[in-house]
């Protein structure tokens, strides 16, 4: 996929293009890593601090959208359709076409405001996602281990 290709999005199995035909994904911004949750403890008489490492927290994923319509009524309908597509009651699978083999457990993270102009609206929609993108089709491997007596087995 080249950067010139249009990125499409699917949330909870519903394509954005189907739910909001006037919507165009302009760009996608993903945080590099999850929120840092490490704890640092300063100890008197010691250089630096003790680090208590923690697993990464959630990230944010931002979709920059353009909603284009021929009339005011069509644009308002597109805004309502976008709200219905993005504002779910729980987390759902968000799949972006630039990573079609991965999904994010996502939930709308803010209350986006749309900049509305004559027949055009622009918005940033931010989803809160887990620290990692997950594989749509998990892979498995089978490993046979041999040893003496009960030290043998097959693992998947």
Tab-separated table of N, CA and C in Angstrom:
chain	number	residue	atom	x	y	z
A	1	UNK	N	0.848	-1.178	0.000
A	1	UNK	CA	0.000	0.000	0.000
A	1	UNK	C	0.885	1.230	0.000
A	2	UNK	N	0.642	2.137	-0.871
A	2	UNK	CA	1.414	3.374	-0.912
A	2	UNK	C	0.706	4.438	-0.090
A	3	UNK	N	1.442	5.485	0.255
A	3	UNK	CA	0.854	6.560	1.043
A	3	UNK	C	-0.196	7.337	0.256
A	4	UNK	N	-0.198	7.169	-1.060
A	4	UNK	CA	-1.192	7.867	-1.879
A	4	UNK	C	-2.550	7.182	-1.812
A	5	UNK	N	-2.569	5.919	-1.348
A	5	UNK	CA	-3.833	5.191	-1.254
A	5	UNK	C	-4.685	5.744	-0.121
A	6	UNK	N	-5.967	5.690	-0.331
A	6	UNK	CA	-6.899	6.140	0.699
A	6	UNK	C	-6.971	5.096	1.805
A	7	UNK	N	-6.933	5.547	3.047
A	7	UNK	CA	-7.069	4.648	4.185
A	7	UNK	C	-8.551	4.526	4.507
A	8	UNK	N	-9.001	3.309	4.707
A	8	UNK	CA	-10.385	3.081	5.107
A	8	UNK	C	-10.393	2.501	6.519
A	9	UNK	N	-11.528	2.630	7.185
A	9	UNK	CA	-11.657	2.179	8.566
A	9	UNK	C	-12.918	1.346	8.717
A	10	UNK	N	-12.812	0.344	9.584
A	10	UNK	CA	-13.953	-0.497	9.922
A	10	UNK	C	-14.027	-0.567	11.440
A	11	UNK	N	-15.195	-0.287	12.006
A	11	UNK	CA	-15.391	-0.334	13.451
A	11	UNK	C	-16.570	-1.246	13.738
A	12	UNK	N	-16.322	-2.250	14.568
A	12	UNK	CA	-17.369	-3.192	14.945
A	12	UNK	C	-17.963	-3.884	13.705
A	13	UNK	N	-17.123	-4.109	12.690
A	13	UNK	CA	-17.559	-4.787	11.481
A	13	UNK	C	-18.282	-3.904	10.480
A	14	UNK	N	-18.371	-2.601	10.756
A	14	UNK	CA	-19.071	-1.674	9.858
A	14	UNK	C	-18.037	-0.754	9.211
A	15	UNK	N	-17.987	-0.771	7.892
A	15	UNK	CA	-17.066	0.098	7.167
A	15	UNK	C	-17.517	1.553	7.287
A	16	UNK	N	-16.575	2.446	7.521
A	16	UNK	CA	-16.891	3.874	7.592
A	16	UNK	C	-17.520	4.343	6.285
A	17	UNK	N	-17.016	3.865	5.157
A	17	UNK	CA	-17.543	4.273	3.848
A	17	UNK	C	-19.000	3.865	3.668
A	18	UNK	N	-19.415	2.763	4.300
A	18	UNK	CA	-20.815	2.336	4.217
A	18	UNK	C	-21.698	3.132	5.176
A	19	UNK	N	-21.182	3.372	6.382
A	19	UNK	CA	-21.963	4.092	7.392
A	19	UNK	C	-22.056	5.580	7.086
A	20	UNK	N	-20.974	6.142	6.551
A	20	UNK	CA	-20.907	7.578	6.271
A	20	UNK	C	-20.258	7.755	4.900
A	21	UNK	N	-21.031	7.627	3.822
A	21	UNK	CA	-20.443	7.715	2.484
A	21	UNK	C	-19.707	9.030	2.208
A	22	UNK	N	-20.050	10.094	2.898
A	22	UNK	CA	-19.394	11.389	2.678
A	22	UNK	C	-18.061	11.499	3.407
A	23	UNK	N	-17.703	10.508	4.225
A	23	UNK	CA	-16.488	10.587	5.042
A	23	UNK	C	-15.262	10.127	4.272
A	24	UNK	N	-14.185	10.855	4.470
A	24	UNK	CA	-12.898	10.529	3.874
A	24	UNK	C	-11.850	10.597	4.976
A	25	UNK	N	-11.090	9.497	5.154
A	25	UNK	CA	-10.010	9.490	6.135
A	25	UNK	C	-8.809	10.186	5.501
A	26	UNK	N	-8.424	11.318	6.068
A	26	UNK	CA	-7.320	12.112	5.533
A	26	UNK	C	-5.987	11.598	6.063
A	27	UNK	N	-5.941	11.268	7.352
A	27	UNK	CA	-4.706	10.741	7.930
A	27	UNK	C	-5.014	9.957	9.195
A	28	UNK	N	-4.044	9.135	9.585
A	28	UNK	CA	-4.135	8.329	10.795
A	28	UNK	C	-2.888	8.618	11.620
A	29	UNK	N	-3.071	8.898	12.899
A	29	UNK	CA	-1.938	9.128	13.803
A	29	UNK	C	-2.032	8.135	14.952
A	30	UNK	N	-0.982	7.338	15.086
A	30	UNK	CA	-0.914	6.355	16.168
A	30	UNK	C	0.226	6.745	17.102
A	31	UNK	N	-0.014	6.668	18.402
A	31	UNK	CA	1.080	6.894	19.339
A	31	UNK	C	2.083	5.760	19.186
A	32	UNK	N	3.351	6.080	19.334
A	32	UNK	CA	4.409	5.096	19.161
A	32	UNK	C	4.316	3.970	20.184
A	33	UNK	N	4.035	4.316	21.427
A	33	UNK	CA	3.995	3.322	22.496
A	33	UNK	C	2.873	3.680	23.459
A	34	UNK	N	2.511	2.708	24.276
A	34	UNK	CA	1.478	2.934	25.279
A	34	UNK	C	1.951	3.864	26.382
A	35	UNK	N	0.987	4.342	27.151
A	35	UNK	CA	1.277	5.249	28.261
A	35	UNK	C	2.314	4.621	29.187
A	36	UNK	N	3.282	5.421	29.588
A	36	UNK	CA	4.310	4.933	30.520
A	36	UNK	C	3.736	4.918	31.923
A	37	UNK	N	3.778	3.754	32.587
A	37	UNK	CA	3.228	3.625	33.930
A	37	UNK	C	4.296	3.237	34.946
A	38	UNK	N	5.568	3.399	34.584
A	38	UNK	CA	6.657	3.042	35.491
A	38	UNK	C	6.608	3.916	36.745
A	39	UNK	N	7.168	3.368	37.823
A	39	UNK	CA	7.274	4.125	39.070
A	39	UNK	C	8.761	4.313	39.366
A	40	UNK	N	9.158	5.547	39.619
A	40	UNK	CA	10.525	5.873	39.989
A	40	UNK	C	10.527	6.319	41.447
A	41	UNK	N	11.407	5.728	42.243
A	41	UNK	CA	11.479	6.073	43.661
A	41	UNK	C	12.869	6.646	43.941
A	42	UNK	N	12.886	7.904	44.389
A	42	UNK	CA	14.145	8.534	44.785
A	42	UNK	C	14.539	8.024	46.161
A	43	UNK	N	15.822	7.677	46.296
A	43	UNK	CA	16.341	7.178	47.563
A	43	UNK	C	17.453	8.123	48.007
A	44	UNK	N	17.333	8.707	49.211
A	44	UNK	CA	18.379	9.617	49.682
A	44	UNK	C	19.738	8.913	49.717
A	45	UNK	N	20.769	9.609	49.248
A	45	UNK	CA	22.117	9.070	49.263
A	45	UNK	C	22.431	8.168	48.083
A	46	UNK	N	21.496	7.972	47.195
A	46	UNK	CA	21.717	7.124	46.016
A	46	UNK	C	21.607	7.988	44.773
A	47	UNK	N	22.532	7.790	43.864
A	47	UNK	CA	22.445	8.497	42.589
A	47	UNK	C	21.270	7.952	41.800
A	48	UNK	N	20.512	8.834	41.207
A	48	UNK	CA	19.367	8.397	40.408
A	48	UNK	C	18.243	7.879	41.278
A	49	UNK	N	17.419	7.021	40.700
A	49	UNK	CA	16.270	6.484	41.425
A	49	UNK	C	16.128	5.004	41.108
A	50	UNK	N	15.337	4.323	41.910
A	50	UNK	CA	15.003	2.934	41.614
A	50	UNK	C	13.831	2.932	40.640
A	51	UNK	N	13.918	2.085	39.658
A	51	UNK	CA	12.850	1.955	38.671
A	51	UNK	C	12.057	0.698	38.962
A	52	UNK	N	10.758	0.854	39.058
A	52	UNK	CA	9.846	-0.280	39.162
A	52	UNK	C	9.058	-0.313	37.856
A	53	UNK	N	9.530	-1.140	36.898
A	53	UNK	CA	8.900	-1.135	35.567
A	53	UNK	C	7.486	-1.703	35.604
A	54	UNK	N	6.671	-1.201	34.726
A	54	UNK	CA	5.266	-1.634	34.618
A	54	UNK	C	4.945	-1.851	33.147
A	55	UNK	N	3.964	-2.657	32.882
A	55	UNK	CA	3.525	-2.894	31.509
A	55	UNK	C	2.968	-1.592	30.924
A	56	UNK	N	3.050	-1.430	29.604
A	56	UNK	CA	2.547	-0.188	29.000
A	56	UNK	C	1.033	-0.061	29.122
A	57	UNK	N	0.586	1.176	29.167
A	57	UNK	CA	-0.844	1.466	29.222
A	57	UNK	C	-1.420	1.682	27.830
A	58	UNK	N	-2.587	2.267	27.776
A	58	UNK	CA	-3.290	2.487	26.516
A	58	UNK	C	-2.597	3.540	25.659
A	59	UNK	N	-2.963	3.547	24.383
A	59	UNK	CA	-2.499	4.546	23.420
A	59	UNK	C	-3.717	5.260	22.867
A	60	UNK	N	-3.460	6.282	22.070
A	60	UNK	CA	-4.560	6.920	21.347
A	60	UNK	C	-4.308	6.756	19.855
A	61	UNK	N	-5.386	6.669	19.116
A	61	UNK	CA	-5.342	6.542	17.667
A	61	UNK	C	-6.284	7.603	17.120
A	62	UNK	N	-5.735	8.506	16.310
A	62	UNK	CA	-6.503	9.649	15.812
A	62	UNK	C	-6.760	9.502	14.327
A	63	UNK	N	-8.022	9.655	13.950
A	63	UNK	CA	-8.417	9.696	12.546
A	63	UNK	C	-8.783	11.130	12.194
A	64	UNK	N	-8.106	11.680	11.213
A	64	UNK	CA	-8.472	12.997	10.691
A	64	UNK	C	-9.441	12.748	9.543
A	65	UNK	N	-10.630	13.320	9.655
A	65	UNK	CA	-11.686	13.055	8.682
A	65	UNK	C	-12.154	14.320	7.989
A	66	UNK	N	-12.564	14.150	6.755
A	66	UNK	CA	-13.287	15.181	6.008
A	66	UNK	C	-14.663	14.606	5.701
A	67	UNK	N	-15.681	15.380	5.962
A	67	UNK	CA	-17.042	15.012	5.576
A	67	UNK	C	-17.456	15.987	4.486
A	68	UNK	N	-17.678	15.474	3.304
A	68	UNK	CA	-18.021	16.338	2.188
A	68	UNK	C	-19.430	16.008	1.718
A	69	UNK	N	-20.198	17.049	1.467
A	69	UNK	CA	-21.583	16.876	1.043
A	69	UNK	C	-21.968	18.008	0.106
A	70	UNK	N	-22.996	17.769	-0.682
A	70	UNK	CA	-23.438	18.779	-1.641
A	70	UNK	C	-24.285	19.866	-1.005
A	71	UNK	N	-24.982	19.492	0.070
A	71	UNK	CA	-25.883	20.453	0.698
A	71	UNK	C	-25.696	20.444	2.209
A	72	UNK	N	-26.264	21.464	2.847
A	72	UNK	CA	-26.229	21.544	4.304
A	72	UNK	C	-26.906	20.323	4.921
A	73	UNK	N	-28.073	19.936	4.420
A	73	UNK	CA	-28.806	18.790	4.973
A	73	UNK	C	-28.010	17.497	4.855
A	74	UNK	N	-27.332	17.306	3.723
A	74	UNK	CA	-26.516	16.100	3.545
A	74	UNK	C	-25.336	16.086	4.519
A	75	UNK	N	-24.740	17.258	4.744
A	75	UNK	CA	-23.624	17.334	5.687
A	75	UNK	C	-24.095	17.030	7.105
A	76	UNK	N	-25.229	17.588	7.510
A	76	UNK	CA	-25.747	17.318	8.859
A	76	UNK	C	-26.075	15.842	9.015
A	77	UNK	N	-26.629	15.218	7.983
A	77	UNK	CA	-26.908	13.778	8.032
A	77	UNK	C	-25.605	12.988	8.177
A	78	UNK	N	-24.553	13.412	7.478
A	78	UNK	CA	-23.258	12.739	7.583
A	78	UNK	C	-22.680	12.867	8.992
A	79	UNK	N	-22.852	14.022	9.609
A	79	UNK	CA	-22.378	14.227	10.981
A	79	UNK	C	-23.113	13.277	11.932
A	80	UNK	N	-24.416	13.176	11.787
A	80	UNK	CA	-25.192	12.257	12.636
A	80	UNK	C	-24.780	10.803	12.392
A	81	UNK	N	-24.564	10.440	11.131
A	81	UNK	CA	-24.144	9.076	10.813
A	81	UNK	C	-22.767	8.772	11.399
A	82	UNK	N	-21.871	9.755	11.362
A	82	UNK	CA	-20.538	9.572	11.934
A	82	UNK	C	-20.634	9.338	13.435
A	83	UNK	N	-21.479	10.089	14.113
A	83	UNK	CA	-21.671	9.897	15.554
A	83	UNK	C	-22.197	8.494	15.837
A	84	UNK	N	-23.126	8.029	15.033
A	84	UNK	CA	-23.657	6.683	15.225
A	84	UNK	C	-22.621	5.602	14.978
A	85	UNK	N	-21.719	5.834	14.040
A	85	UNK	CA	-20.672	4.854	13.722
A	85	UNK	C	-19.605	4.810	14.811
A	86	UNK	N	-19.187	5.972	15.302
A	86	UNK	CA	-18.040	6.047	16.206
A	86	UNK	C	-18.386	5.891	17.677
A	87	UNK	N	-19.571	6.313	18.093
A	87	UNK	CA	-19.905	6.379	19.515
A	87	UNK	C	-20.634	5.119	19.954
A	88	UNK	N	-19.862	4.069	20.233
A	88	UNK	CA	-20.426	2.804	20.697
A	88	UNK	C	-20.373	2.751	22.222
A	89	UNK	N	-21.156	1.880	22.819
A	89	UNK	CA	-21.217	1.815	24.276
A	89	UNK	C	-20.038	1.068	24.892
A	90	UNK	N	-19.318	0.295	24.107
A	90	UNK	CA	-18.157	-0.432	24.614
A	90	UNK	C	-17.068	-0.466	23.567
A	91	UNK	N	-15.984	-1.143	23.890
A	91	UNK	CA	-14.896	-1.225	22.917
A	91	UNK	C	-15.288	-2.169	21.781
A	92	UNK	N	-14.701	-1.923	20.615
A	92	UNK	CA	-14.992	-2.720	19.426
A	92	UNK	C	-13.729	-2.810	18.586
A	93	UNK	N	-13.715	-3.740	17.664
A	93	UNK	CA	-12.566	-3.903	16.773
A	93	UNK	C	-12.516	-2.765	15.762
A	94	UNK	N	-11.386	-2.066	15.750
A	94	UNK	CA	-11.124	-1.020	14.768
A	94	UNK	C	-10.030	-1.540	13.849
A	95	UNK	N	-10.349	-1.667	12.565
A	95	UNK	CA	-9.400	-2.157	11.570
A	95	UNK	C	-9.184	-1.055	10.549
A	96	UNK	N	-7.913	-0.754	10.283
A	96	UNK	CA	-7.554	0.253	9.290
A	96	UNK	C	-6.895	-0.446	8.107
A	97	UNK	N	-7.177	0.035	6.914
A	97	UNK	CA	-6.712	-0.650	5.712
A	97	UNK	C	-5.200	-0.599	5.521
A	98	UNK	N	-4.505	0.293	6.238
A	98	UNK	CA	-3.050	0.301	6.109
A	98	UNK	C	-2.387	-0.782	6.958
A	99	UNK	N	-3.154	-1.447	7.820
A	99	UNK	CA	-2.730	-2.628	8.578
A	99	UNK	C	-3.889	-3.625	8.582
A	100	UNK	N	-4.194	-4.226	7.434
A	100	UNK	CA	-5.401	-5.042	7.339
A	100	UNK	C	-5.361	-6.342	8.141
A	101	UNK	N	-4.191	-6.767	8.588
A	101	UNK	CA	-4.093	-8.003	9.359
A	101	UNK	C	-4.105	-7.758	10.868
A	102	UNK	N	-4.330	-6.518	11.285
A	102	UNK	CA	-4.331	-6.143	12.702
A	102	UNK	C	-5.619	-5.414	13.063
A	103	UNK	N	-5.974	-5.486	14.332
A	103	UNK	CA	-7.103	-4.695	14.828
A	103	UNK	C	-6.737	-4.108	16.182
A	104	UNK	N	-7.464	-3.075	16.558
A	104	UNK	CA	-7.313	-2.429	17.859
A	104	UNK	C	-8.637	-2.555	18.597
A	105	UNK	N	-8.584	-2.878	19.886
A	105	UNK	CA	-9.783	-2.754	20.723
A	105	UNK	C	-9.928	-1.272	20.999
A	106	UNK	N	-10.965	-0.659	20.455
A	106	UNK	CA	-11.071	0.800	20.478
A	106	UNK	C	-12.400	1.272	21.052
A	107	UNK	N	-12.333	2.432	21.689
A	107	UNK	CA	-13.537	3.119	22.136
A	107	UNK	C	-13.285	4.621	21.955
A	108	UNK	N	-14.320	5.341	21.585
A	108	UNK	CA	-14.198	6.781	21.382
A	108	UNK	C	-13.685	7.417	22.667
A	109	UNK	N	-12.645	8.239	22.552
A	109	UNK	CA	-11.965	8.752	23.738
A	109	UNK	C	-12.344	10.176	24.099
A	110	UNK	N	-12.981	10.874	23.227
A	110	UNK	CA	-13.320	12.260	23.529
A	110	UNK	C	-14.649	12.613	22.883
A	111	UNK	N	-15.024	13.840	22.992
A	111	UNK	CA	-16.231	14.333	22.335
A	111	UNK	C	-15.779	15.223	21.198
A	112	UNK	N	-15.584	14.644	20.023
A	112	UNK	CA	-15.036	15.448	18.929
A	112	UNK	C	-15.968	16.575	18.510
A	113	UNK	N	-15.348	17.673	18.141
A	113	UNK	CA	-16.096	18.793	17.582
A	113	UNK	C	-15.759	18.866	16.110
A	114	UNK	N	-16.749	19.153	15.297
A	114	UNK	CA	-16.527	19.255	13.870
A	114	UNK	C	-16.477	20.710	13.460
A	115	UNK	N	-15.488	21.023	12.647
A	115	UNK	CA	-15.399	22.339	12.042
A	115	UNK	C	-16.262	22.286	10.789
A	116	UNK	N	-17.386	22.977	10.823
A	116	UNK	CA	-18.315	22.928	9.691
A	116	UNK	C	-18.201	24.190	8.855
A	117	UNK	N	-18.109	23.973	7.561
A	117	UNK	CA	-18.096	25.070	6.619
A	117	UNK	C	-19.267	24.867	5.668
A	118	UNK	N	-19.287	25.554	4.574
A	118	UNK	CA	-20.462	25.572	3.706
A	118	UNK	C	-21.000	24.174	3.394
A	119	UNK	N	-20.239	23.334	2.723
A	119	UNK	CA	-20.690	21.960	2.450
A	119	UNK	C	-19.587	20.975	2.833
A	120	UNK	N	-18.866	21.306	3.871
A	120	UNK	CA	-17.692	20.534	4.245
A	120	UNK	C	-17.556	20.573	5.763
A	121	UNK	N	-17.108	19.477	6.352
A	121	UNK	CA	-16.832	19.437	7.789
A	121	UNK	C	-15.551	18.640	7.992
A	122	UNK	N	-14.768	19.023	8.976
A	122	UNK	CA	-13.530	18.324	9.299
A	122	UNK	C	-13.529	18.002	10.783
A	123	UNK	N	-12.939	16.866	11.116
A	123	UNK	CA	-12.909	16.458	12.506
A	123	UNK	C	-11.732	15.546	12.766
A	124	UNK	N	-11.268	15.545	14.001
A	124	UNK	CA	-10.320	14.555	14.492
A	124	UNK	C	-11.099	13.677	15.453
A	125	UNK	N	-11.111	12.406	15.173
A	125	UNK	CA	-11.769	11.472	16.075
A	125	UNK	C	-10.679	10.657	16.742
A	126	UNK	N	-10.664	10.679	18.069
A	126	UNK	CA	-9.632	9.987	18.825
A	126	UNK	C	-10.248	8.776	19.501
A	127	UNK	N	-9.629	7.625	19.276
A	127	UNK	CA	-10.036	6.396	19.932
A	127	UNK	C	-8.981	6.023	20.964
A	128	UNK	N	-9.422	5.513	22.096
A	128	UNK	CA	-8.503	4.942	23.079
A	128	UNK	C	-8.369	3.473	22.723
A	129	UNK	N	-7.132	3.034	22.543
A	129	UNK	CA	-6.867	1.653	22.141
A	129	UNK	C	-5.859	1.045	23.105
A	130	UNK	N	-5.756	-0.264	23.084
A	130	UNK	CA	-4.786	-0.953	23.923
A	130	UNK	C	-3.357	-0.643	23.484
A	131	UNK	N	-2.376	-1.128	24.228
A	131	UNK	CA	-0.988	-0.804	23.918
A	131	UNK	C	-0.469	-1.462	22.637
A	132	UNK	N	-1.155	-2.496	22.164
A	132	UNK	CA	-0.682	-3.219	20.992
A	132	UNK	C	-1.826	-3.449	20.009
A	133	UNK	N	-1.471	-3.469	18.728
A	133	UNK	CA	-2.420	-3.931	17.712
A	133	UNK	C	-2.402	-5.458	17.773
A	134	UNK	N	-3.560	-6.059	17.617
A	134	UNK	CA	-3.689	-7.509	17.742
A	134	UNK	C	-3.890	-8.150	16.378
A	135	UNK	N	-3.434	-9.383	16.241
A	135	UNK	CA	-3.578	-10.096	14.978
A	135	UNK	C	-5.023	-10.541	14.792
A	136	UNK	N	-5.554	-10.316	13.613
A	136	UNK	CA	-6.910	-10.772	13.311
A	136	UNK	C	-6.958	-12.293	13.307
A	137	UNK	N	-5.946	-12.916	12.713
A	137	UNK	CA	-5.852	-14.375	12.680
A	137	UNK	C	-4.624	-14.789	13.474
A	138	UNK	N	-4.821	-15.236	14.711
A	138	UNK	CA	-3.668	-15.654	15.512
A	138	UNK	C	-2.959	-16.835	14.853
A	139	UNK	N	-1.658	-16.866	14.977
A	139	UNK	CA	-0.894	-17.972	14.437
A	139	UNK	C	-0.588	-18.960	15.547
A	140	UNK	N	-0.455	-20.217	15.174
A	140	UNK	CA	-0.106	-21.250	16.139
A	140	UNK	C	1.068	-22.043	15.598
A	141	UNK	N	1.796	-22.626	16.499
A	141	UNK	CA	2.908	-23.494	16.135
A	141	UNK	C	2.855	-24.715	17.030
A	142	UNK	N	3.216	-25.852	16.486
A	142	UNK	CA	3.248	-27.089	17.258
A	142	UNK	C	4.694	-27.492	17.427
A	143	UNK	N	5.043	-27.819	18.642
A	143	UNK	CA	6.415	-28.148	18.982
A	143	UNK	C	6.408	-29.499	19.675
A	144	UNK	N	7.177	-30.432	19.169
A	144	UNK	CA	7.306	-31.747	19.802
A	144	UNK	C	8.634	-31.785	20.534
A	145	UNK	N	8.587	-32.139	21.809
A	145	UNK	CA	9.782	-32.197	22.637
A	145	UNK	C	9.935	-33.622	23.143
A	146	UNK	N	11.128	-34.152	22.994
A	146	UNK	CA	11.346	-35.531	23.469
A	146	UNK	C	12.418	-35.528	24.540
A	147	UNK	N	12.203	-36.386	25.488
A	147	UNK	CA	13.142	-36.526	26.591
A	147	UNK	C	12.879	-37.838	27.281
A	148	UNK	N	13.451	-38.015	28.414
A	148	UNK	CA	13.279	-39.258	29.159
A	148	UNK	C	11.947	-39.247	29.905
A	149	UNK	N	11.196	-40.328	29.785
A	149	UNK	CA	9.955	-40.517	30.542
A	149	UNK	C	8.915	-39.445	30.281
A	150	UNK	N	8.484	-38.768	31.360
A	150	UNK	CA	7.417	-37.760	31.244
A	150	UNK	C	7.945	-36.412	30.765
A	151	UNK	N	9.223	-36.340	30.393
A	151	UNK	CA	9.789	-35.095	29.890
A	151	UNK	C	9.508	-34.891	28.410
A	152	UNK	N	8.656	-35.701	27.798
A	152	UNK	CA	8.313	-35.582	26.401
A	152	UNK	C	6.908	-35.012	26.277
A	153	UNK	N	6.632	-34.379	25.157
A	153	UNK	CA	5.286	-33.859	24.946
A	153	UNK	C	5.202	-33.051	23.682
A	154	UNK	N	3.976	-32.744	23.326
A	154	UNK	CA	3.718	-31.891	22.174
A	154	UNK	C	2.991	-30.657	22.672
A	155	UNK	N	3.463	-29.512	22.231
A	155	UNK	CA	2.909	-28.240	22.685
A	155	UNK	C	2.435	-27.446	21.493
A	156	UNK	N	1.274	-26.795	21.607
A	156	UNK	CA	0.772	-25.941	20.550
A	156	UNK	C	0.699	-24.526	21.080
